Short mmCIF file of C-alpha atoms in Angstrom, two decimals:
data_model
loop_
_atom_site.label_atom_id
_atom_site.label_comp_id
_atom_site.label_asym_id
_atom_site.label_seq_id
_atom_site.Cartn_x
_atom_site.Cartn_y
_atom_site.Cartn_z
CA UNK A 8 -147.12 -20.48 -65.06
CA UNK A 9 -150.67 -21.30 -66.09
CA UNK A 10 -150.86 -23.11 -69.44
CA UNK A 11 -153.96 -22.13 -71.39
CA UNK A 12 -153.27 -23.62 -74.83
CA UNK A 13 -154.59 -27.03 -75.85
CA UNK A 14 -152.59 -30.21 -75.23
CA UNK A 15 -150.14 -30.74 -78.08
CA UNK A 16 -151.02 -33.28 -80.77
CA UNK A 17 -148.45 -35.96 -79.99
CA UNK A 18 -146.38 -36.67 -83.10
CA UNK A 19 -143.57 -39.13 -83.68
CA UNK A 20 -140.08 -37.61 -83.20
CA UNK A 21 -137.99 -37.25 -86.35
CA UNK A 22 -134.24 -36.56 -86.17
CA UNK A 23 -132.91 -33.95 -88.60
CA UNK A 24 -129.16 -33.62 -88.16
CA UNK A 25 -128.63 -32.74 -84.50
CA UNK A 26 -132.19 -31.57 -83.82
CA UNK A 27 -135.44 -33.45 -83.28
CA UNK A 28 -138.80 -32.38 -84.68
CA UNK A 29 -141.94 -33.65 -83.01
CA UNK A 30 -142.74 -35.61 -79.89
CA UNK A 31 -142.26 -33.60 -76.70
CA UNK A 32 -139.39 -31.62 -78.18
CA UNK A 33 -139.47 -27.80 -78.42
CA UNK A 34 -141.04 -26.25 -81.52
CA UNK A 35 -138.18 -25.90 -84.05
CA UNK A 36 -137.62 -22.51 -85.72
CA UNK A 37 -136.50 -22.50 -89.35
CA UNK A 38 -136.01 -20.22 -92.33
CA UNK A 39 -134.69 -20.30 -95.90
CA UNK A 40 -131.70 -18.85 -97.72
CA UNK A 41 -132.34 -16.26 -100.42
CA UNK A 42 -128.84 -16.33 -101.93
CA UNK A 43 -128.57 -18.11 -105.30
CA UNK A 44 -127.43 -21.68 -104.66
CA UNK A 45 -124.60 -21.55 -107.20
CA UNK A 46 -122.91 -18.84 -105.12
CA UNK A 47 -121.56 -21.37 -102.64
CA UNK A 48 -119.42 -19.05 -100.43
CA UNK A 49 -122.26 -16.53 -100.04
CA UNK A 50 -124.81 -19.25 -99.27
CA UNK A 51 -122.52 -20.57 -96.55
CA UNK A 52 -122.09 -17.06 -95.21
CA UNK A 53 -125.88 -16.59 -95.11
CA UNK A 54 -126.45 -19.95 -93.38
CA UNK A 55 -123.93 -19.04 -90.67
CA UNK A 56 -125.60 -15.65 -90.14
CA UNK A 57 -129.06 -17.21 -89.92
CA UNK A 58 -127.93 -19.99 -87.59
CA UNK A 59 -126.24 -17.53 -85.23
CA UNK A 60 -129.46 -15.46 -85.21
CA UNK A 61 -131.52 -18.48 -84.09
CA UNK A 62 -132.42 -20.51 -87.20
CA UNK A 63 -132.24 -24.12 -86.02
CA UNK A 64 -132.92 -25.49 -89.49
CA UNK A 65 -132.04 -23.74 -92.78
CA UNK A 66 -133.52 -24.52 -96.19
CA UNK A 67 -131.65 -24.11 -99.49
CA UNK A 68 -133.35 -24.23 -102.87
CA UNK A 69 -132.15 -26.89 -105.33
CA UNK A 70 -133.79 -26.13 -108.69
CA UNK A 71 -131.44 -28.22 -110.87
CA UNK A 72 -129.03 -31.17 -110.87
CA UNK A 73 -126.18 -28.68 -111.08
CA UNK A 74 -127.44 -27.07 -107.89
CA UNK A 75 -127.48 -30.52 -106.27
CA UNK A 76 -123.70 -30.48 -106.78
CA UNK A 77 -123.58 -27.01 -105.23
CA UNK A 78 -125.33 -28.14 -102.04
CA UNK A 79 -122.71 -30.86 -101.63
CA UNK A 80 -120.08 -28.11 -101.72
CA UNK A 81 -122.17 -25.95 -99.36
CA UNK A 82 -122.39 -28.73 -96.77
CA UNK A 83 -118.63 -29.37 -96.91
CA UNK A 84 -117.64 -25.71 -96.74
CA UNK A 85 -120.10 -25.05 -93.92
CA UNK A 86 -118.51 -27.78 -91.79
CA UNK A 87 -115.05 -26.46 -92.59
CA UNK A 88 -115.75 -22.77 -91.88
CA UNK A 89 -118.28 -23.06 -89.07
CA UNK A 90 -120.01 -26.28 -88.03
CA UNK A 91 -122.60 -28.78 -89.24
CA UNK A 92 -125.94 -26.94 -89.40
CA UNK A 93 -129.06 -29.02 -90.23
CA UNK A 94 -129.90 -28.25 -93.87
CA UNK A 95 -132.99 -28.89 -95.98
CA UNK A 96 -133.00 -29.17 -99.77
CA UNK A 97 -136.06 -27.50 -101.30
CA UNK A 98 -136.97 -29.43 -104.45
CA UNK A 99 -139.76 -28.23 -106.74
CA UNK A 100 -138.41 -29.77 -109.92
CA UNK A 101 -140.23 -32.65 -111.58
CA UNK A 102 -138.80 -36.14 -111.16
CA UNK A 103 -136.67 -37.84 -108.56
CA UNK A 104 -133.07 -37.29 -109.73
CA UNK A 105 -132.46 -34.11 -107.74
CA UNK A 106 -134.22 -35.52 -104.68
CA UNK A 107 -132.07 -38.67 -104.76
CA UNK A 108 -128.83 -36.73 -105.15
CA UNK A 109 -129.54 -34.25 -102.33
CA UNK A 110 -130.88 -36.99 -100.05
CA UNK A 111 -127.40 -38.49 -100.19
CA UNK A 112 -125.93 -35.36 -98.58
CA UNK A 113 -128.38 -33.15 -96.70
CA UNK A 114 -130.29 -33.83 -93.49
CA UNK A 115 -133.73 -33.33 -94.97
CA UNK A 116 -135.34 -32.86 -98.37
CA UNK A 117 -138.64 -31.21 -99.23
CA UNK A 118 -140.75 -32.33 -102.17
CA UNK A 119 -144.00 -30.80 -103.46
CA UNK A 120 -146.55 -33.51 -104.37
CA UNK A 121 -148.21 -31.22 -106.91
CA UNK A 122 -144.98 -30.89 -108.88
CA UNK A 123 -143.07 -34.11 -108.15
CA UNK A 124 -144.39 -36.07 -111.15
CA UNK A 125 -144.77 -33.99 -114.30
CA UNK A 126 -148.26 -33.94 -115.74
CA UNK A 127 -149.17 -31.71 -118.64
CA UNK A 128 -152.54 -30.03 -118.11
CA UNK A 129 -155.19 -32.17 -119.80
CA UNK A 130 -158.32 -30.13 -119.17
CA UNK A 131 -160.05 -33.22 -117.77
CA UNK A 132 -163.26 -32.70 -115.85
CA UNK A 133 -163.35 -36.21 -114.43
CA UNK A 134 -160.97 -39.04 -113.53
CA UNK A 135 -161.87 -42.72 -113.62
CA UNK A 136 -160.73 -45.19 -110.96
CA UNK A 137 -158.36 -46.67 -113.51
CA UNK A 138 -156.78 -43.28 -114.22
CA UNK A 139 -156.43 -42.51 -110.51
CA UNK A 140 -154.75 -45.89 -109.90
CA UNK A 141 -152.41 -45.35 -112.84
CA UNK A 142 -151.30 -41.96 -111.49
CA UNK A 143 -150.68 -43.35 -108.00
CA UNK A 144 -148.57 -46.16 -109.48
CA UNK A 145 -146.56 -43.57 -111.40
CA UNK A 146 -146.02 -41.49 -108.25
CA UNK A 147 -144.87 -44.53 -106.30
CA UNK A 148 -142.45 -45.52 -109.06
CA UNK A 149 -140.86 -42.06 -108.97
CA UNK A 150 -140.85 -41.90 -105.18
CA UNK A 151 -139.25 -45.28 -104.40
CA UNK A 152 -135.67 -44.25 -105.41
CA UNK A 153 -135.99 -41.17 -103.20
CA UNK A 154 -137.19 -43.23 -100.25
CA UNK A 155 -134.32 -45.68 -100.77
CA UNK A 156 -131.80 -42.82 -100.76
CA UNK A 157 -133.36 -41.36 -97.60
CA UNK A 158 -133.29 -44.75 -95.85
CA UNK A 159 -129.66 -45.32 -96.82
CA UNK A 160 -128.49 -41.92 -95.56
CA UNK A 161 -130.82 -41.28 -92.62
CA UNK A 162 -132.43 -38.36 -94.44
CA UNK A 163 -135.83 -36.98 -93.46
CA UNK A 164 -138.37 -36.01 -96.12
CA UNK A 165 -140.94 -33.22 -95.88
CA UNK A 166 -144.06 -33.68 -97.93
CA UNK A 167 -144.77 -30.01 -98.58
CA UNK A 168 -148.20 -29.40 -100.09
CA UNK A 169 -148.90 -25.90 -101.42
CA UNK A 170 -152.45 -24.70 -102.01
CA UNK A 171 -151.40 -23.03 -105.24
CA UNK A 172 -149.81 -26.11 -106.82
CA UNK A 173 -152.22 -29.00 -106.30
CA UNK A 174 -152.16 -31.54 -109.10
CA UNK A 175 -154.85 -31.32 -111.76
CA UNK A 176 -156.30 -34.66 -110.66
CA UNK A 177 -156.78 -33.59 -107.06
CA UNK A 178 -158.17 -30.22 -108.08
CA UNK A 179 -160.73 -31.99 -110.29
CA UNK A 180 -161.58 -34.49 -107.54
CA UNK A 181 -161.77 -32.12 -104.56
CA UNK A 182 -161.71 -28.62 -105.95
CA UNK A 183 -159.31 -25.91 -104.89
CA UNK A 184 -159.94 -26.75 -101.24
CA UNK A 185 -158.25 -27.63 -97.94
CA UNK A 186 -159.59 -31.17 -98.41
CA UNK A 187 -157.68 -31.47 -101.68
CA UNK A 188 -154.48 -30.41 -99.88
CA UNK A 189 -155.04 -33.03 -97.19
CA UNK A 190 -155.68 -35.81 -99.69
CA UNK A 191 -152.52 -34.84 -101.56
CA UNK A 192 -150.47 -35.34 -98.39
CA UNK A 193 -152.27 -38.55 -97.39
CA UNK A 194 -151.61 -40.13 -100.81
CA UNK A 195 -147.88 -39.63 -100.37
CA UNK A 196 -147.93 -40.73 -96.73
CA UNK A 197 -149.59 -43.99 -97.68
CA UNK A 198 -147.03 -44.65 -100.39
CA UNK A 199 -144.21 -43.94 -97.92
CA UNK A 200 -145.71 -46.25 -95.31
CA UNK A 201 -146.27 -48.98 -97.91
CA UNK A 202 -142.53 -48.76 -98.62
CA UNK A 203 -141.60 -48.78 -94.91
CA UNK A 204 -140.50 -45.17 -94.64
CA UNK A 205 -141.69 -42.99 -91.76
CA UNK A 206 -139.01 -40.32 -91.33
CA UNK A 207 -141.42 -37.67 -92.50
CA UNK A 208 -142.58 -34.12 -91.79
CA UNK A 209 -145.76 -32.74 -93.36
CA UNK A 210 -146.73 -29.19 -94.32
CA UNK A 211 -149.89 -27.76 -95.81
CA UNK A 212 -149.31 -24.12 -96.77
CA UNK A 213 -151.41 -21.42 -98.37
CA UNK A 214 -151.27 -17.66 -98.75
CA UNK A 215 -154.88 -17.58 -97.54
CA UNK A 216 -154.64 -17.79 -93.75
CA UNK A 217 -158.03 -19.43 -93.29
CA UNK A 218 -157.29 -22.10 -95.92
CA UNK A 219 -153.98 -22.87 -94.19
CA UNK A 220 -155.63 -23.17 -90.76
CA UNK A 221 -158.49 -25.36 -92.00
CA UNK A 222 -156.17 -27.61 -94.03
CA UNK A 223 -153.98 -28.36 -91.01
CA UNK A 224 -156.97 -29.00 -88.76
CA UNK A 225 -158.35 -31.43 -91.33
CA UNK A 226 -154.96 -33.10 -91.72
CA UNK A 227 -154.70 -33.83 -87.99
CA UNK A 228 -158.22 -35.27 -88.02
CA UNK A 229 -157.39 -37.38 -91.08
CA UNK A 230 -154.11 -38.60 -89.61
CA UNK A 231 -155.90 -39.70 -86.45
CA UNK A 232 -158.37 -41.65 -88.60
CA UNK A 233 -155.47 -43.26 -90.48
CA UNK A 234 -153.54 -43.93 -87.22
CA UNK A 235 -150.75 -41.59 -88.34
CA UNK A 236 -148.90 -39.02 -86.22
CA UNK A 237 -146.30 -37.29 -88.38
CA UNK A 238 -144.75 -33.98 -87.28
CA UNK A 239 -146.21 -30.83 -88.79
CA UNK A 240 -144.39 -27.87 -90.30
CA UNK A 241 -146.51 -24.71 -90.11
CA UNK A 242 -146.34 -21.64 -92.31
CA UNK A 243 -148.38 -19.15 -94.31
CA UNK A 244 -146.70 -19.04 -97.70
CA UNK A 245 -146.35 -15.82 -99.71
CA UNK A 246 -147.45 -13.82 -96.65
CA UNK A 247 -145.74 -10.69 -97.97
CA UNK A 248 -143.69 -8.19 -95.98
CA UNK A 249 -143.97 -5.66 -93.19
CA UNK A 250 -146.75 -5.62 -90.64
CA UNK A 251 -149.28 -7.50 -92.79
CA UNK A 252 -146.82 -10.30 -93.56
CA UNK A 253 -146.13 -10.71 -89.86
CA UNK A 254 -149.80 -10.60 -88.91
CA UNK A 255 -150.72 -13.26 -91.47
CA UNK A 256 -147.88 -15.54 -90.39
CA UNK A 257 -148.55 -15.13 -86.68
CA UNK A 258 -152.31 -15.53 -87.10
CA UNK A 259 -152.07 -18.76 -89.09
CA UNK A 260 -149.24 -20.37 -87.14
CA UNK A 261 -150.31 -19.04 -83.74
CA UNK A 262 -153.90 -20.24 -84.07
CA UNK A 263 -152.75 -23.79 -84.75
CA UNK A 264 -150.04 -23.78 -82.09
CA UNK A 265 -152.61 -22.61 -79.54
CA UNK A 266 -154.71 -25.65 -80.55
CA UNK A 267 -151.74 -27.95 -79.95
CA UNK A 268 -150.92 -28.41 -83.64
CA UNK A 269 -147.39 -27.92 -84.98
CA UNK A 270 -143.80 -29.04 -84.43
CA UNK A 271 -141.70 -26.66 -86.54
CA UNK A 272 -142.49 -23.19 -87.89
CA UNK A 273 -141.42 -20.61 -90.42
CA UNK A 274 -142.85 -17.10 -90.69
CA UNK A 275 -142.30 -16.48 -94.42
CA UNK A 276 -141.57 -12.83 -95.20
CA UNK A 277 -140.62 -11.06 -98.44
CA UNK A 278 -137.62 -9.60 -96.61
CA UNK A 279 -134.21 -10.64 -95.39
CA UNK A 280 -134.98 -14.06 -93.81
CA UNK A 281 -133.15 -13.02 -90.64
CA UNK A 282 -136.18 -10.81 -89.93
CA UNK A 283 -138.37 -13.93 -89.68
CA UNK A 284 -136.58 -15.31 -86.64
CA UNK A 285 -137.55 -12.80 -83.93
CA UNK A 286 -141.19 -13.10 -85.06
CA UNK A 287 -141.03 -16.88 -84.60
CA UNK A 288 -139.43 -16.69 -81.17
CA UNK A 289 -141.75 -13.92 -79.95
CA UNK A 290 -144.74 -15.95 -81.14
CA UNK A 291 -143.53 -19.05 -79.28
CA UNK A 292 -142.89 -16.99 -76.15
CA UNK A 293 -146.30 -15.31 -76.32
CA UNK A 294 -147.87 -18.79 -76.39
CA UNK A 295 -145.50 -19.93 -73.61
CA UNK A 296 -144.17 -22.74 -75.75
CA UNK A 297 -140.55 -21.55 -75.59
CA UNK A 298 -138.96 -18.87 -73.44
CA UNK A 299 -135.87 -17.25 -74.93
CA UNK A 300 -135.93 -13.68 -73.66
CA UNK A 301 -137.02 -11.40 -70.83
CA UNK A 302 -140.81 -11.14 -70.84
CA UNK A 303 -142.22 -7.67 -70.32
CA UNK A 304 -145.80 -7.03 -69.28
CA UNK A 305 -146.92 -3.43 -69.65
CA UNK A 306 -150.30 -1.71 -69.50
CA UNK A 307 -151.25 0.64 -72.36
CA UNK A 308 -151.63 3.57 -69.88
CA UNK A 309 -154.57 5.91 -69.47
CA UNK A 310 -155.52 9.04 -67.54
CA UNK A 311 -155.14 7.20 -64.23
CA UNK A 312 -151.39 6.65 -64.76
CA UNK A 313 -149.33 8.80 -62.40
CA UNK A 314 -145.86 8.18 -63.81
CA UNK A 315 -144.26 8.16 -67.26
CA UNK A 316 -144.67 4.47 -68.07
CA UNK A 317 -143.43 4.03 -71.69
CA UNK A 318 -139.88 5.33 -71.00
CA UNK A 319 -139.73 3.16 -67.87
CA UNK A 320 -140.70 0.07 -69.87
CA UNK A 321 -138.02 0.89 -72.47
CA UNK A 322 -135.34 1.33 -69.79
CA UNK A 323 -136.24 -1.98 -68.15
CA UNK A 324 -136.10 -3.74 -71.53
CA UNK A 325 -132.62 -2.31 -72.11
CA UNK A 326 -131.11 -2.88 -68.66
CA UNK A 327 -132.74 -6.20 -67.76
CA UNK A 328 -132.72 -7.91 -71.18
CA UNK A 329 -130.16 -10.52 -70.11
CA UNK A 330 -132.62 -11.99 -67.56
CA UNK A 331 -134.08 -14.44 -70.05
CA UNK A 332 -135.91 -16.57 -67.49
CA UNK A 333 -137.76 -13.75 -65.77
CA UNK A 334 -140.90 -11.72 -66.43
CA UNK A 335 -141.26 -8.11 -65.27
CA UNK A 336 -144.48 -6.09 -65.27
CA UNK A 337 -144.84 -2.31 -65.43
CA UNK A 338 -148.37 -1.19 -64.60
CA UNK A 339 -149.87 2.28 -64.46
CA UNK A 340 -152.06 2.22 -61.38
CA UNK A 341 -153.68 0.19 -58.62
CA UNK A 342 -156.95 -0.35 -60.53
CA UNK A 343 -155.62 -3.12 -62.79
CA UNK A 344 -152.01 -3.35 -61.66
CA UNK A 345 -151.95 -6.02 -58.92
CA UNK A 346 -154.25 -8.41 -60.76
CA UNK A 347 -152.80 -8.02 -64.23
CA UNK A 348 -149.19 -8.42 -63.10
CA UNK A 349 -149.82 -11.28 -60.69
CA UNK A 350 -148.28 -13.76 -63.13
CA UNK A 351 -144.97 -11.82 -63.35
CA UNK A 352 -141.84 -12.59 -61.32
CA UNK A 353 -141.36 -8.91 -60.48
CA UNK A 354 -143.30 -5.76 -61.13
CA UNK A 355 -143.73 -2.07 -60.49
CA UNK A 356 -146.96 -0.14 -60.31
CA UNK A 357 -147.72 3.56 -60.39
CA UNK A 358 -148.64 4.60 -56.86
CA UNK A 359 -148.54 8.35 -56.39
CA UNK A 360 -147.31 11.33 -58.37
CA UNK A 361 -144.05 10.02 -59.93
CA UNK A 362 -143.74 7.16 -57.44
CA UNK A 363 -144.11 3.41 -57.82
CA UNK A 364 -144.62 0.33 -55.69
CA UNK A 365 -142.36 -2.65 -56.38
CA UNK A 366 -143.55 -6.25 -56.13
CA UNK A 367 -142.00 -9.70 -56.02
CA UNK A 368 -144.72 -11.81 -57.56
CA UNK A 369 -147.86 -10.71 -55.71
CA UNK A 370 -145.99 -9.51 -52.62
CA UNK A 371 -145.39 -5.79 -52.09
CA UNK A 372 -141.66 -5.25 -51.38
CA UNK A 373 -141.16 -1.48 -51.58
CA UNK A 374 -143.71 1.31 -51.50
CA UNK A 375 -143.53 4.95 -52.66
CA UNK A 376 -140.24 4.54 -54.55
CA UNK A 377 -139.36 7.64 -56.55
CA UNK A 378 -139.52 7.02 -60.29
CA UNK A 379 -135.88 8.01 -60.80
CA UNK A 380 -134.86 5.37 -58.22
CA UNK A 381 -137.22 2.64 -59.38
CA UNK A 382 -134.85 0.79 -61.74
CA UNK A 383 -131.96 0.81 -59.25
CA UNK A 384 -134.31 -0.45 -56.51
CA UNK A 385 -135.72 -3.24 -58.68
CA UNK A 386 -132.21 -4.22 -59.76
CA UNK A 387 -131.08 -4.44 -56.13
CA UNK A 388 -134.06 -6.63 -55.20
CA UNK A 389 -133.39 -9.04 -58.06
CA UNK A 390 -129.68 -9.16 -57.15
CA UNK A 391 -130.51 -9.84 -53.50
CA UNK A 392 -132.72 -12.68 -54.68
CA UNK A 393 -129.74 -14.17 -56.55
CA UNK A 394 -131.46 -13.89 -59.95
CA UNK A 395 -129.30 -11.25 -61.61
#
C-alpha cells in the first residue's frame, strides 16, 4: 500500500516490561485505570479487562506513599491471577519518595516536572540567573534518588509535562506557551543525561489541541538541536467525552503521527477507559501505521447509486470481520468506483438496478451479480483465493 505520511522521527527504543516504545517498533496503545488504587482486587480486575481489550500499557495513579504499597500488591496479584502486564505509576505528588518506591516495582513511572519539586507561589515577575541555577540544583537533588532507583530496577521514566501545571519559574520566563512546556522537558532531560540515565519517554500534553500539536513539534526540533531522540507519548489531556472528546484526541494525535512524530498514544476520554482503545486502533489503522482489523472502504452514496449500499456495507462488516489483513470496498457506481477502490484487496460496485460487479484489486472478476447473491459470491472468491 502507498504510504503518504511523513517518515517517522527515529527515536531510541525503550523497553517497558515486555514491550518496546520507540525505534522502528509499532506505536504502543495505552490507557489508565479509573478504579481507586486502594481497591487492589478491583484495580487488578480493571487492568485485566483493559489488557484483553488491547491496552498494551496500563497506568495506575499513585497519589500517596500508602498507594505505593498498593501498587506492589497490584503487581503481585496481577501476575498471580492473570499475567505480567506492563504497568506505569502516575505520580503527581511533590517529592521523590513515591517515585523511588514505585520505581522499585513497576515497569515505568511518570513524573510531572511542574509538580515534582514543591514551590509555593511567590508572585515573582522575574527570575535571576542565580535563582534559576538554585532551582535546577534543587530539582537535580530530588531527581537523583529516583534515577538511581530506575537504574537499579530497569524502570523507565516518563517526563510528563502538562500545559496546565507548568512551574511558576517557567511561566514567568516563557509565558503560558508551548515553548515553556518544551523547556520544562529539556531541563529534566539534561539532568537525566548528566546523571547517565536515558531510559526515558517524553510527553507534552494540553487540553488545547493546537498548543499540544505546536509543543510536540517544537520539542522534536529542540531535541534534534540537542542531539536527543527520546520516544514521545502523545495525548490531548482533558479532551472530554463523546464525539468532541474523540475528535480532539484524534486531531491532536493524528496530526503528529501523520508528520512522523509519536511512539505511544492515549486518547483520553471522560468515560470508561476501555472506550479509548478502539479509537486508538482505528486512528492507527486510518494512518496505516498498524492494521488490526478488516478495513472497509465505502462511498457515501448519492442519486447515482443503483443498489442499497449501507446495509451491504454493514453485512460485509459483520460477516468478514475476521479477515483482519484484508481491505474490502463497497462503491455505489462506475463514476468513482474503480478509481476509489483501486487500493482495496476486493471490492464490489453498483452496476445496474440491484446488481453489482465484483473486483479482485483492480481486476473485474464477476459482473452483474444480483445484490442478494453478492456476499456469497464475494465470500466464495476470497475462499478460492485461500484468504478466508
